[in-house]
Tab-separated table of C-alpha atoms and ligand atoms in Angstrom:
chain	number	residue	atom	x	y	z
A	1	UNK	CA	7.377	23.994	15.508
A	2	UNK	CA	10.937	23.095	16.621
A	3	UNK	CA	13.819	24.749	14.737
A	4	UNK	CA	14.741	22.963	11.537
A	5	UNK	CA	18.164	21.333	11.473
A	6	UNK	CA	20.852	22.340	9.008
A	7	UNK	CA	23.945	20.169	8.610
A	8	UNK	CA	27.086	21.839	7.229
A	9	UNK	CA	29.506	19.447	5.519
A	10	UNK	CA	32.716	21.292	4.646
A	11	UNK	CA	36.372	20.636	5.427
A	12	UNK	CA	37.309	24.304	5.886
A	13	UNK	CA	36.894	25.326	9.478
A	14	UNK	CA	36.399	28.992	8.651
A	15	UNK	CA	33.625	28.261	6.163
A	16	UNK	CA	31.864	26.079	8.730
A	17	UNK	CA	32.207	28.751	11.388
A	18	UNK	CA	30.788	31.548	9.210
A	19	UNK	CA	27.939	29.384	7.966
A	20	UNK	CA	27.084	28.363	11.503
A	21	UNK	CA	26.821	32.034	12.588
A	22	UNK	CA	24.565	32.802	9.658
A	23	UNK	CA	22.354	29.731	9.960
A	24	UNK	CA	21.825	30.292	13.673
A	25	UNK	CA	20.968	33.897	12.935
A	26	UNK	CA	18.347	32.641	10.444
A	27	UNK	CA	16.814	30.490	13.163
A	28	UNK	CA	18.138	27.023	12.346
A	29	UNK	CA	19.697	24.474	14.616
A	30	UNK	CA	23.183	23.724	13.249
A	31	UNK	CA	25.241	20.544	12.945
A	32	UNK	CA	28.728	20.226	11.435
A	33	UNK	CA	30.837	17.580	9.745
A	34	UNK	CA	34.285	18.059	8.215
A	35	UNK	CA	34.321	15.140	5.786
A	36	UNK	CA	31.957	12.990	3.727
A	37	UNK	CA	31.892	9.923	5.946
A	38	UNK	CA	31.163	12.008	9.041
A	39	UNK	CA	28.451	13.821	7.094
A	40	UNK	CA	26.750	10.572	6.141
A	41	UNK	CA	26.899	9.341	9.728
A	42	UNK	CA	25.401	12.606	10.920
A	43	UNK	CA	22.549	12.359	8.399
A	44	UNK	CA	21.845	8.835	9.570
A	45	UNK	CA	21.837	9.720	13.266
A	46	UNK	CA	20.392	13.218	13.298
A	47	UNK	CA	18.121	13.324	10.208
A	48	UNK	CA	18.768	16.992	9.421
A	49	UNK	CA	16.183	18.850	7.331
A	50	UNK	CA	18.743	20.517	5.116
A	51	UNK	CA	22.344	19.703	4.219
A	52	UNK	CA	24.823	22.280	2.916
A	53	UNK	CA	27.231	20.060	1.048
A	54	UNK	CA	30.672	21.096	-0.170
A	55	UNK	CA	31.604	19.606	-3.519
A	56	UNK	CA	35.248	18.994	-2.617
A	57	UNK	CA	35.837	17.062	0.568
A	58	UNK	CA	39.000	15.376	1.790
A	59	UNK	CA	37.708	11.798	1.603
A	60	UNK	CA	35.045	11.708	-1.086
A	61	UNK	CA	33.331	14.211	-3.379
A	62	UNK	CA	30.049	15.838	-2.482
A	63	UNK	CA	28.518	14.084	-5.461
A	64	UNK	CA	29.487	10.714	-4.005
A	65	UNK	CA	27.895	11.686	-0.704
A	66	UNK	CA	24.740	12.630	-2.580
A	67	UNK	CA	24.765	9.344	-4.448
A	68	UNK	CA	25.156	7.434	-1.204
A	69	UNK	CA	22.232	9.281	0.370
A	70	UNK	CA	20.111	8.419	-2.602
A	71	UNK	CA	21.074	4.751	-2.454
A	72	UNK	CA	20.390	4.357	1.246
A	73	UNK	CA	17.125	6.222	0.934
A	74	UNK	CA	18.244	8.752	3.534
A	75	UNK	CA	17.983	11.835	1.368
A	76	UNK	CA	17.117	14.795	3.618
A	77	UNK	CA	14.334	17.185	2.682
A	78	UNK	CA	16.836	19.466	0.957
A	79	UNK	CA	20.479	19.248	-0.082
A	80	UNK	CA	22.185	22.434	-1.295
A	81	UNK	CA	25.598	22.120	-2.897
A	82	UNK	CA	28.161	24.805	-2.045
A	83	UNK	CA	31.402	25.221	-3.892
A	84	UNK	CA	34.163	27.661	-4.692
A	85	UNK	CA	34.028	27.068	-8.411
A	86	UNK	CA	30.807	25.670	-9.807
A	87	UNK	CA	31.313	23.677	-12.975
A	88	UNK	CA	28.338	23.055	-15.192
A	89	UNK	CA	28.890	19.301	-15.210
A	90	UNK	CA	28.922	19.097	-11.441
A	91	UNK	CA	25.815	21.213	-11.190
A	92	UNK	CA	23.980	19.007	-13.618
A	93	UNK	CA	24.985	15.750	-11.922
A	94	UNK	CA	24.134	17.095	-8.490
A	95	UNK	CA	20.662	18.186	-9.516
A	96	UNK	CA	20.133	14.840	-11.180
A	97	UNK	CA	21.100	13.083	-7.976
A	98	UNK	CA	18.483	15.039	-6.086
A	99	UNK	CA	20.206	18.217	-4.892
A	100	UNK	CA	17.841	21.165	-4.629
A	101	UNK	CA	20.259	23.820	-5.864
A	102	UNK	CA	23.860	25.003	-6.145
A	103	UNK	CA	25.284	28.073	-4.424
A	104	UNK	CA	28.706	29.471	-5.221
A	105	UNK	CA	30.948	30.641	-2.392
A	106	UNK	CA	31.170	34.151	-3.770
A	107	UNK	CA	31.908	37.106	-1.433
A	108	UNK	CA	28.254	37.988	-0.851
A	109	UNK	CA	26.789	34.505	-1.148
A	110	UNK	CA	25.087	34.462	2.245
A	111	UNK	CA	22.019	36.385	1.106
A	112	UNK	CA	21.524	34.006	-1.786
A	113	UNK	CA	22.025	31.057	0.526
A	114	UNK	CA	19.446	32.292	3.018
A	115	UNK	CA	16.812	32.472	0.288
A	116	UNK	CA	17.777	29.109	-1.191
A	117	UNK	CA	17.523	27.281	2.130
A	118	UNK	CA	14.211	28.932	2.843
A	119	UNK	CA	12.770	28.024	-0.546
A	120	UNK	CA	14.033	24.470	-0.408
A	121	UNK	CA	12.460	23.797	2.972
A	122	UNK	CA	9.277	25.621	2.048
A	123	UNK	CA	8.856	23.480	-1.057
A	124	UNK	CA	9.096	20.216	0.842
A	125	UNK	CA	6.912	21.550	3.637
A	126	UNK	CA	4.174	22.361	1.153
A	127	UNK	CA	4.482	18.972	-0.420
A	128	UNK	CA	4.189	17.047	2.840
A	129	UNK	CA	1.352	19.265	4.022
A	130	UNK	CA	-0.504	18.586	0.817
A	131	UNK	CA	0.052	14.882	1.182
A	132	UNK	CA	-1.223	14.779	4.745
A	133	UNK	CA	-4.167	16.900	3.734
A	134	UNK	CA	-5.021	14.549	0.909
A	135	UNK	CA	-4.774	11.544	3.192
A	136	UNK	CA	-7.017	13.347	5.644
A	137	UNK	CA	-9.673	14.117	3.055
A	138	UNK	CA	-9.609	10.524	1.936
A	139	UNK	CA	-9.873	9.186	5.406
A	140	UNK	CA	-12.798	11.471	6.169
A	141	UNK	CA	-14.760	10.701	3.053
A	142	UNK	CA	-13.705	7.077	3.283
A	143	UNK	CA	-14.091	6.732	-0.433
A	144	UNK	CA	-10.383	6.624	-1.216
A	145	UNK	CA	-10.221	6.193	-4.932
A	146	UNK	CA	-13.774	5.193	-5.662
A	147	UNK	CA	-14.832	7.432	-8.496
A	148	UNK	CA	-18.409	7.592	-9.665
A	149	UNK	CA	-21.070	10.094	-10.652
A	150	UNK	CA	-23.637	7.726	-12.136
A	151	UNK	CA	-26.890	7.190	-10.247
A	152	UNK	CA	-25.896	3.546	-9.805
A	153	UNK	CA	-22.612	4.465	-8.117
A	154	UNK	CA	-24.030	7.305	-6.034
A	155	UNK	CA	-26.758	4.976	-4.780
A	156	UNK	CA	-24.132	2.390	-3.990
A	157	UNK	CA	-21.990	4.877	-2.082
A	158	UNK	CA	-24.976	6.032	-0.062
A	159	UNK	CA	-25.684	2.444	0.813
A	160	UNK	CA	-22.025	1.883	1.695
A	161	UNK	CA	-22.233	4.788	4.119
A	162	UNK	CA	-25.262	3.300	5.841
A	163	UNK	CA	-23.862	-0.190	6.036
A	164	UNK	CA	-20.483	1.046	7.240
A	165	UNK	CA	-21.934	2.932	10.182
A	166	UNK	CA	-24.314	0.104	11.083
A	167	UNK	CA	-23.264	-2.544	13.542
A	168	UNK	CA	-23.497	-5.275	10.902
A	169	UNK	CA	-20.696	-7.757	11.476
A	170	UNK	CA	-20.937	-9.438	8.096
A	171	UNK	CA	-21.391	-7.903	4.666
A	172	UNK	CA	-21.347	-9.523	1.255
A	173	UNK	CA	-20.154	-7.677	-1.848
A	174	UNK	CA	-20.942	-9.057	-5.271
A	175	UNK	CA	-19.825	-7.841	-8.634
A	176	UNK	CA	-17.981	-8.941	-11.708
A	177	UNK	CA	-14.217	-9.056	-11.679
A	178	UNK	CA	-12.626	-5.595	-11.830
A	179	UNK	CA	-15.701	-3.629	-10.789
A	180	UNK	CA	-14.069	-2.291	-7.634
A	181	UNK	CA	-15.090	-4.713	-4.894
A	182	UNK	CA	-11.792	-4.275	-3.078
A	183	UNK	CA	-12.198	-0.516	-3.150
A	184	UNK	CA	-15.732	-0.739	-1.808
A	185	UNK	CA	-14.576	-3.042	0.985
A	186	UNK	CA	-11.953	-0.453	1.958
A	187	UNK	CA	-14.523	2.312	1.760
A	188	UNK	CA	-16.713	0.366	4.184
A	189	UNK	CA	-13.799	0.003	6.555
A	190	UNK	CA	-12.706	3.644	6.439
A	191	UNK	CA	-16.239	4.915	6.918
A	192	UNK	CA	-16.849	2.774	9.939
A	193	UNK	CA	-15.899	3.342	13.542
A	194	UNK	CA	-13.240	0.708	12.848
A	195	UNK	CA	-11.224	3.003	10.587
A	196	UNK	CA	-8.269	3.362	12.966
A	197	UNK	CA	-7.975	-0.383	13.405
A	198	UNK	CA	-6.519	-2.780	10.788
A	199	UNK	CA	-8.020	-3.648	7.431
A	200	UNK	CA	-6.840	-7.187	6.653
A	201	UNK	CA	-7.523	-8.687	3.225
A	202	UNK	CA	-7.150	-12.382	2.521
A	203	UNK	CA	-7.714	-14.086	-0.797
A	204	UNK	CA	-9.430	-17.432	-0.347
A	205	UNK	CA	-8.841	-18.789	-3.819
A	206	UNK	CA	-5.076	-18.878	-3.701
A	207	UNK	CA	-4.640	-20.830	-0.497
A	208	UNK	CA	-4.983	-24.584	0.151
A	209	UNK	CA	-7.124	-25.722	3.072
A	210	UNK	CA	-4.487	-26.496	5.696
A	211	UNK	CA	-2.588	-23.286	5.054
A	212	UNK	CA	-5.796	-21.302	5.021
A	213	UNK	CA	-6.636	-22.498	8.481
A	214	UNK	CA	-3.278	-21.354	9.794
A	215	UNK	CA	-3.664	-18.037	7.958
A	216	UNK	CA	-7.063	-17.363	9.472
A	217	UNK	CA	-6.644	-18.663	12.994
A	218	UNK	CA	-2.882	-18.629	13.496
A	219	UNK	CA	-0.988	-21.381	15.279
A	220	UNK	CA	0.920	-22.174	18.414
A	221	UNK	CA	4.553	-23.141	18.302
A	222	UNK	CA	4.879	-26.790	17.262
A	223	UNK	CA	1.278	-27.087	16.039
A	224	UNK	CA	2.658	-28.685	12.897
A	225	UNK	CA	6.057	-29.431	11.405
A	226	UNK	CA	6.768	-25.968	10.074
A	227	UNK	CA	5.311	-24.100	13.011
A	228	UNK	CA	8.549	-23.005	14.587
A	229	UNK	CA	6.994	-20.023	16.246
A	230	UNK	CA	3.645	-18.903	17.420
A	231	UNK	CA	1.849	-16.864	14.792
A	232	UNK	CA	-1.260	-14.766	14.881
A	233	UNK	CA	-3.881	-15.370	12.226
A	234	UNK	CA	-5.917	-12.858	10.256
A	235	UNK	CA	-8.727	-12.905	12.789
A	236	UNK	CA	-6.422	-11.791	15.539
A	237	UNK	CA	-4.642	-9.260	13.354
A	238	UNK	CA	-7.961	-7.736	12.317
A	239	UNK	CA	-9.210	-7.396	15.889
A	240	UNK	CA	-11.294	-4.244	16.176
A	241	UNK	CA	-11.093	-3.789	12.418
A	242	UNK	CA	-12.248	-5.409	9.205
A	243	UNK	CA	-11.360	-8.722	7.571
A	244	UNK	CA	-11.881	-8.893	3.821
A	245	UNK	CA	-12.518	-12.427	2.599
A	246	UNK	CA	-11.890	-12.111	-1.108
A	247	UNK	CA	-13.244	-14.706	-3.573
A	248	UNK	CA	-15.272	-16.230	-0.791
A	249	UNK	CA	-17.052	-18.706	-3.097
A	250	UNK	CA	-13.691	-20.395	-3.662
A	251	UNK	CA	-13.160	-21.098	0.001
A	252	UNK	CA	-12.800	-24.798	0.861
A	253	UNK	CA	-16.071	-26.140	2.360
A	254	UNK	CA	-14.210	-27.462	5.406
A	255	UNK	CA	-12.988	-23.954	6.207
A	256	UNK	CA	-16.449	-22.542	5.605
A	257	UNK	CA	-17.765	-24.720	8.454
A	258	UNK	CA	-15.034	-23.521	10.814
A	259	UNK	CA	-15.434	-19.944	9.759
A	260	UNK	CA	-19.163	-20.074	10.348
A	261	UNK	CA	-18.558	-21.361	13.853
A	262	UNK	CA	-16.253	-18.439	14.593
A	263	UNK	CA	-18.813	-15.976	13.279
A	264	UNK	CA	-21.512	-17.495	15.457
A	265	UNK	CA	-19.455	-17.727	18.619
A	266	UNK	CA	-17.208	-14.707	18.243
A	267	UNK	CA	-14.188	-16.713	19.341
A	268	UNK	CA	-11.721	-19.301	18.054
A	269	UNK	CA	-8.587	-21.248	18.934
A	270	UNK	CA	-5.190	-21.030	17.295
A	271	UNK	CA	-4.078	-24.295	15.697
A	272	UNK	CA	-2.636	-26.388	18.493
A	273	UNK	CA	-3.934	-23.862	21.025
A	274	UNK	CA	-6.113	-24.568	24.049
A	275	UNK	CA	-7.649	-21.247	24.968
A	276	UNK	CA	-10.539	-19.567	23.188
A	277	UNK	CA	-9.630	-16.162	21.796
A	278	UNK	CA	-12.390	-13.589	21.609
A	279	UNK	CA	-12.338	-11.193	18.665
A	280	UNK	CA	-14.366	-8.256	17.454
A	281	UNK	CA	-14.002	-8.375	13.679
A	282	UNK	CA	-16.291	-7.233	10.908
A	283	UNK	CA	-16.143	-9.652	7.997
A	284	UNK	CA	-16.628	-8.295	4.504
A	285	UNK	CA	-16.811	-11.088	1.959
A	286	UNK	CA	-16.471	-10.486	-1.762
A	287	UNK	CA	-17.262	-12.678	-4.720
A	288	UNK	CA	-17.485	-12.355	-8.473
A	289	UNK	CA	-19.652	-15.475	-8.672
A	290	UNK	CA	-23.380	-15.631	-8.379
A	291	UNK	CA	-23.673	-17.041	-4.836
A	292	UNK	CA	-26.966	-18.819	-5.539
A	293	UNK	CA	-25.348	-20.650	-8.429
A	294	UNK	CA	-22.326	-21.419	-6.232
A	295	UNK	CA	-24.643	-22.921	-3.617
A	296	UNK	CA	-26.326	-24.983	-6.304
A	297	UNK	CA	-22.939	-26.230	-7.487
A	298	UNK	CA	-21.982	-27.219	-3.966
A	299	UNK	CA	-19.076	-24.758	-3.759
A	300	UNK	CA	-20.688	-22.454	-1.239
A	301	UNK	CA	-22.426	-23.790	1.864
A	302	UNK	CA	-25.886	-22.401	2.247
A	303	UNK	CA	-25.638	-21.807	6.011
A	304	UNK	CA	-22.368	-19.933	5.565
A	305	UNK	CA	-23.834	-17.823	2.792
A	306	UNK	CA	-26.856	-16.799	4.844
A	307	UNK	CA	-24.625	-15.849	7.750
A	308	UNK	CA	-22.487	-13.636	5.474
A	309	UNK	CA	-25.361	-12.151	3.575
A	310	UNK	CA	-26.771	-10.012	6.396
A	311	UNK	CA	-26.150	-7.029	4.177
A	312	UNK	CA	-25.374	-7.451	0.552
A	313	UNK	CA	-24.089	-4.902	-1.938
A	314	UNK	CA	-23.717	-5.369	-5.608
A	315	UNK	CA	-21.190	-3.335	-7.579
A	316	UNK	CA	-22.553	-2.685	-11.078
A	317	UNK	CA	-20.464	-3.570	-14.121
A	318	UNK	CA	-18.839	-0.608	-15.843
A	319	UNK	CA	-20.988	-0.949	-18.973
A	320	UNK	CA	-24.017	-0.085	-16.862
A	321	UNK	CA	-22.481	3.204	-15.766
A	322	UNK	CA	-20.714	4.515	-18.818
A	323	UNK	CA	-21.076	8.074	-17.581
A	324	UNK	CA	-18.493	7.293	-14.881
A	325	UNK	CA	-15.842	6.673	-17.536
A	326	UNK	CA	-14.705	10.286	-18.173
A	327	UNK	CA	-14.077	10.899	-14.490
A	328	UNK	CA	-12.365	7.560	-13.922
A	329	UNK	CA	-10.132	8.210	-16.935
A	330	UNK	CA	-9.232	11.672	-15.653
A	331	UNK	CA	-8.295	10.159	-12.314
A	332	UNK	CA	-6.196	7.478	-13.992
A	333	UNK	CA	-4.333	10.021	-16.128
A	334	UNK	CA	-3.587	12.027	-13.012
A	335	UNK	CA	-2.322	8.903	-11.270
A	336	UNK	CA	-0.090	7.910	-14.206
A	337	UNK	CA	1.280	11.448	-14.468
A	338	UNK	CA	2.575	10.935	-10.953
A	339	UNK	CA	3.799	7.410	-11.574
A	340	UNK	CA	5.607	8.178	-14.844
A	341	UNK	CA	6.425	11.806	-14.119
A	342	UNK	CA	4.566	13.123	-17.148
A	343	UNK	CA	2.184	16.027	-17.739
A	344	UNK	CA	-0.495	14.539	-19.940
A	345	UNK	CA	-3.683	16.597	-19.920
A	346	UNK	CA	-6.232	13.905	-20.650
A	347	UNK	CA	-7.872	12.128	-23.547
A	348	UNK	CA	-9.381	13.843	-26.554
A	349	UNK	CA	-13.009	13.520	-27.594
A	350	UNK	CA	-12.462	10.835	-30.195
A	351	UNK	CA	-10.546	8.642	-27.768
A	352	UNK	CA	-13.106	9.201	-25.041
A	353	UNK	CA	-15.863	8.195	-27.405
A	354	UNK	CA	-14.134	4.928	-28.104
A	355	UNK	CA	-13.570	4.308	-24.414
A	356	UNK	CA	-17.222	5.036	-23.733
A	357	UNK	CA	-18.478	2.695	-26.378
A	358	UNK	CA	-16.530	-0.369	-25.362
A	359	UNK	CA	-18.423	-2.950	-23.319
A	360	UNK	CA	-15.529	-3.464	-20.819
A	361	UNK	CA	-15.972	-7.120	-19.922
A	362	UNK	CA	-12.999	-6.683	-17.563
A	363	UNK	CA	-14.579	-3.575	-16.062
A	364	UNK	CA	-12.488	-0.832	-14.409
A	365	UNK	CA	-9.445	-3.083	-14.240
A	366	UNK	CA	-9.495	-3.469	-18.024
A	367	UNK	CA	-10.109	0.250	-18.508
A	368	UNK	CA	-7.151	0.971	-16.287
A	369	UNK	CA	-4.881	-1.309	-18.313
A	370	UNK	CA	-5.986	0.216	-21.597
A	371	UNK	CA	-5.490	3.777	-20.353
A	372	UNK	CA	-2.077	2.903	-18.944
A	373	UNK	CA	-0.941	1.413	-22.250
A	374	UNK	CA	-2.241	4.421	-24.155
A	375	UNK	CA	-0.561	6.714	-21.644
A	376	UNK	CA	2.795	5.035	-22.186
A	377	UNK	CA	2.374	5.127	-25.970
A	378	UNK	CA	1.340	8.795	-25.936
A	379	UNK	CA	4.015	11.206	-27.137
A	380	UNK	CA	2.135	14.478	-27.016
A	381	UNK	CA	0.224	15.963	-24.117
A	382	UNK	CA	-3.156	14.516	-25.024
A	383	UNK	CA	-4.087	10.883	-25.461
A	384	UNK	CA	-5.620	10.451	-28.904
A	385	UNK	CA	-7.528	7.593	-30.471
A	386	UNK	CA	-4.378	6.704	-32.389
A	387	UNK	CA	-2.499	5.548	-29.302
A	388	UNK	CA	-5.337	3.521	-27.845
A	389	UNK	CA	-4.474	-0.145	-27.956
A	390	UNK	CA	-6.896	-2.160	-30.073
A	391	UNK	CA	-9.837	-2.930	-27.844
A	392	UNK	CA	-11.779	-6.104	-28.584
A	393	UNK	CA	-14.756	-5.871	-30.916
A	394	UNK	CA	-17.146	-6.017	-28.041
A	395	UNK	CA	-17.856	-2.356	-28.590
A	396	UNK	CA	-21.332	-1.267	-27.904
A	397	UNK	CA	-21.942	1.909	-29.809
A	398	UNK	CA	-19.843	4.488	-31.559
A	399	UNK	CA	-22.010	7.409	-30.691
A	400	UNK	CA	-22.187	8.737	-27.224
A	401	UNK	CA	-24.435	11.626	-26.297
A	402	UNK	CA	-23.482	12.141	-22.687
A	403	UNK	CA	-26.488	10.389	-21.202
A	404	UNK	CA	-26.248	6.743	-20.199
A	405	UNK	CA	-29.723	5.933	-21.420
A	406	UNK	CA	-29.602	7.934	-24.627
A	407	UNK	CA	-28.081	6.943	-27.899
A	408	UNK	CA	-27.435	9.537	-30.538
A	409	UNK	CA	-26.394	8.489	-33.976
A	410	UNK	CA	-24.956	10.634	-36.727
A	411	UNK	CA	-27.239	11.508	-39.654
A	412	UNK	CA	-26.652	9.318	-42.658
A	413	UNK	CA	-26.015	6.146	-40.716
A	414	UNK	CA	-27.716	3.167	-42.410
A	415	UNK	CA	-30.815	2.101	-40.532
A	416	UNK	CA	-29.452	-1.392	-39.895
A	417	UNK	CA	-26.435	0.102	-38.094
A	418	UNK	CA	-28.678	2.277	-35.995
A	419	UNK	CA	-30.678	-0.789	-35.046
A	420	UNK	CA	-27.530	-2.735	-34.288
A	421	UNK	CA	-26.098	-0.076	-32.014
A	422	UNK	CA	-29.360	0.359	-30.247
A	423	UNK	CA	-29.792	-3.359	-29.657
A	424	UNK	CA	-26.211	-3.815	-28.468
A	425	UNK	CA	-26.406	-0.876	-26.095
A	426	UNK	CA	-29.615	-2.261	-24.632
A	427	UNK	CA	-28.011	-5.669	-24.249
A	428	UNK	CA	-25.067	-4.148	-22.467
A	429	UNK	CA	-27.353	-2.116	-20.251
A	430	UNK	CA	-29.096	-5.358	-19.329
A	431	UNK	CA	-25.818	-7.016	-18.479
A	432	UNK	CA	-26.096	-9.211	-21.554
A	433	UNK	CA	-29.294	-10.737	-20.229
A	434	UNK	CA	-31.130	-11.463	-23.455
A	435	UNK	CA	-34.520	-11.987	-21.884
A	436	UNK	CA	-34.402	-8.579	-20.225
A	437	UNK	CA	-33.009	-6.884	-23.313
A	438	UNK	CA	-35.667	-8.396	-25.585
A	439	UNK	CA	-38.252	-7.326	-23.066
A	440	UNK	CA	-37.049	-3.731	-23.099
A	441	UNK	CA	-36.857	-3.702	-26.873
A	442	UNK	CA	-40.300	-5.240	-27.028
A	443	UNK	CA	-39.182	-8.033	-29.354
A	444	UNK	CA	-39.053	-11.783	-28.780
A	445	UNK	CA	-35.853	-13.453	-27.568
A	446	UNK	CA	-35.922	-15.442	-30.777
A	447	UNK	CA	-35.841	-12.269	-32.890
A	448	UNK	CA	-32.960	-10.967	-30.768
A	449	UNK	CA	-31.055	-14.195	-31.291
A	450	UNK	CA	-31.609	-13.975	-35.036
A	451	UNK	CA	-30.234	-10.429	-35.097
A	452	UNK	CA	-27.154	-11.360	-33.112
A	453	UNK	CA	-26.562	-14.354	-35.334
A	454	UNK	CA	-26.821	-12.152	-38.410
A	455	UNK	CA	-24.233	-9.772	-36.965
A	456	UNK	CA	-21.959	-12.677	-36.086
A	457	UNK	CA	-22.209	-11.897	-32.401
A	458	UNK	CA	-23.869	-15.003	-31.065
A	459	UNK	CA	-21.387	-17.292	-29.367
A	460	UNK	CA	-22.605	-20.776	-28.517
A	461	UNK	CA	-21.684	-20.288	-24.849
A	462	UNK	CA	-23.117	-16.855	-24.171
A	463	UNK	CA	-26.179	-17.366	-22.089
A	464	UNK	CA	-27.717	-14.745	-19.869
A	465	UNK	CA	-24.986	-14.658	-17.270
A	466	UNK	CA	-23.750	-11.940	-14.966
A	467	UNK	CA	-24.223	-11.512	-11.267
A	468	UNK	CA	-27.759	-12.565	-10.501
A	469	UNK	CA	-29.592	-10.359	-8.073
A	470	UNK	CA	-29.903	-11.985	-4.732
A	471	UNK	CA	-32.766	-11.537	-2.310
B	1	ADP	N1	-14.902	3.497	-9.186
B	1	ADP	C1	-13.590	3.384	-9.418
B	1	ADP	N2	-12.844	4.485	-9.575
B	1	ADP	C2	-11.526	4.375	-9.794
B	1	ADP	N3	-10.845	3.243	-9.899
B	1	ADP	C3	-11.534	2.111	-9.749
B	1	ADP	C4	-12.932	2.114	-9.488
B	1	ADP	N4	-13.346	0.844	-9.379
B	1	ADP	C5	-12.252	0.070	-9.566
B	1	ADP	N5	-11.153	0.816	-9.783
B	1	ADP	C6	-9.798	0.302	-10.052
B	1	ADP	O1	-9.932	-0.869	-10.844
B	1	ADP	C7	-9.071	-1.909	-10.391
B	1	ADP	C8	-9.882	-3.099	-9.974
B	1	ADP	O2	-10.580	-2.823	-8.779
B	1	ADP	P1	-10.785	-3.927	-7.655
B	1	ADP	O3	-11.390	-3.277	-6.469
B	1	ADP	O4	-9.523	-4.709	-7.431
B	1	ADP	O5	-11.857	-4.877	-8.384
B	1	ADP	P2	-12.455	-6.267	-7.947
B	1	ADP	O6	-12.040	-6.515	-6.523
B	1	ADP	O7	-13.940	-6.092	-8.073
B	1	ADP	O8	-11.933	-7.279	-8.909
B	1	ADP	C9	-8.259	-1.302	-9.271
B	1	ADP	O9	-7.056	-0.835	-9.824
B	1	ADP	C10	-9.110	-0.151	-8.781
B	1	ADP	O10	-8.313	0.861	-8.233
B	2	MG	MG1	-10.857	-8.165	-6.009
């Protein structure tokens, strides 16, 4: 490891000279500046690891230098303020602005300084090491932030592993909105041999046809009015890597034809271009629609669908894997602790029970929003039921036993409530498919309808929807 650089910013020549002797003795490479402006320039050009910053400088104060570093985003790993007379106010402001510590120029201050520099650099070293290590672990496992312990998710992740390492060039991911299709697409990419090449996502629903074509295939200069320069499209950018086609069922049919051609031939032309460009891209397409229904409606071309659907994965809705909720929530709380700089420990049992009994029509995305709102509202160190935002009445059961397929109910609950919870949980487990739920409950669909009507839960539009399973 090369010697770490220490920059001394002080207007007194003698102070600089003594500090230089000491710092070199401690094994650092030393830089000097005798005023604030020179110090800032030196930070910009030399990126020192540590800055020893005098509070009083001829041109500006040390605090102003600190402020400037913060504003330009050039804050070194550690800044240590040095001063002849430390005033509490200065100390406070400096620490607030990001200084690591304050050292007073007392007669024997060198020993203290040696330790402070060492600690400051050690702290940041540990932090960056930890960050690289985390990134490494993620990259190796490929599962980034996908959390799941349920059999459904562990099966899915096993399948992801197989598909990722296969040579399949097209993969289709289905699942309701918010179930984690984007995450799974990334997991596929980072588990594949393509992991060091780009992952390029493009959302098909947001883009009109002409623009989409330029986005995907790029264009030559002058290909159309606005094409002032040549631009590479997503296919080229993703070369060697993975292209995620999000909301693929919303793609304009005209583009579907062109896309299919590219998939079949492995090459394309930029708009206004003459030469064929060969690419090696794996296409992962995602949709929250039932593709068979989309084909029936004429939105999705059948030939395109069959080309995409070489491998197909389906991400289960959250209500079918309630046992994943505690772990996902723990992960979210950890994430928000970082984002909001808080130290919240988690959610208490009562709150968890509520979270585990909601049907989560918006899946993990909805859960995330609810936990974030509760997190912000939370004043103590544990999220309680009191701070949970009101979740819609689509709750499934109020009693959770810790097993996805089991339902425990407290003694003394009226029989009709037991029946209601049981029926609703079964419905949720069957993705609101009434035929399947009635089947499992061994009652007729008509009886089920009557029950739901009695409980005021039958909406005229709720038919057995949800992602249909595709051959
Ligand atoms: N298994 C999971 N563990 C942790 N977070 C998840 C999981 N699945 C989804 N999320 C989070 O939920 C949100 C929605 O996920 P996303 O992949 O965008 O869903 P989709 O593409 O299916 O609509 C994201 O913030 C994502 O990080
Ligand atoms: Mg998505």
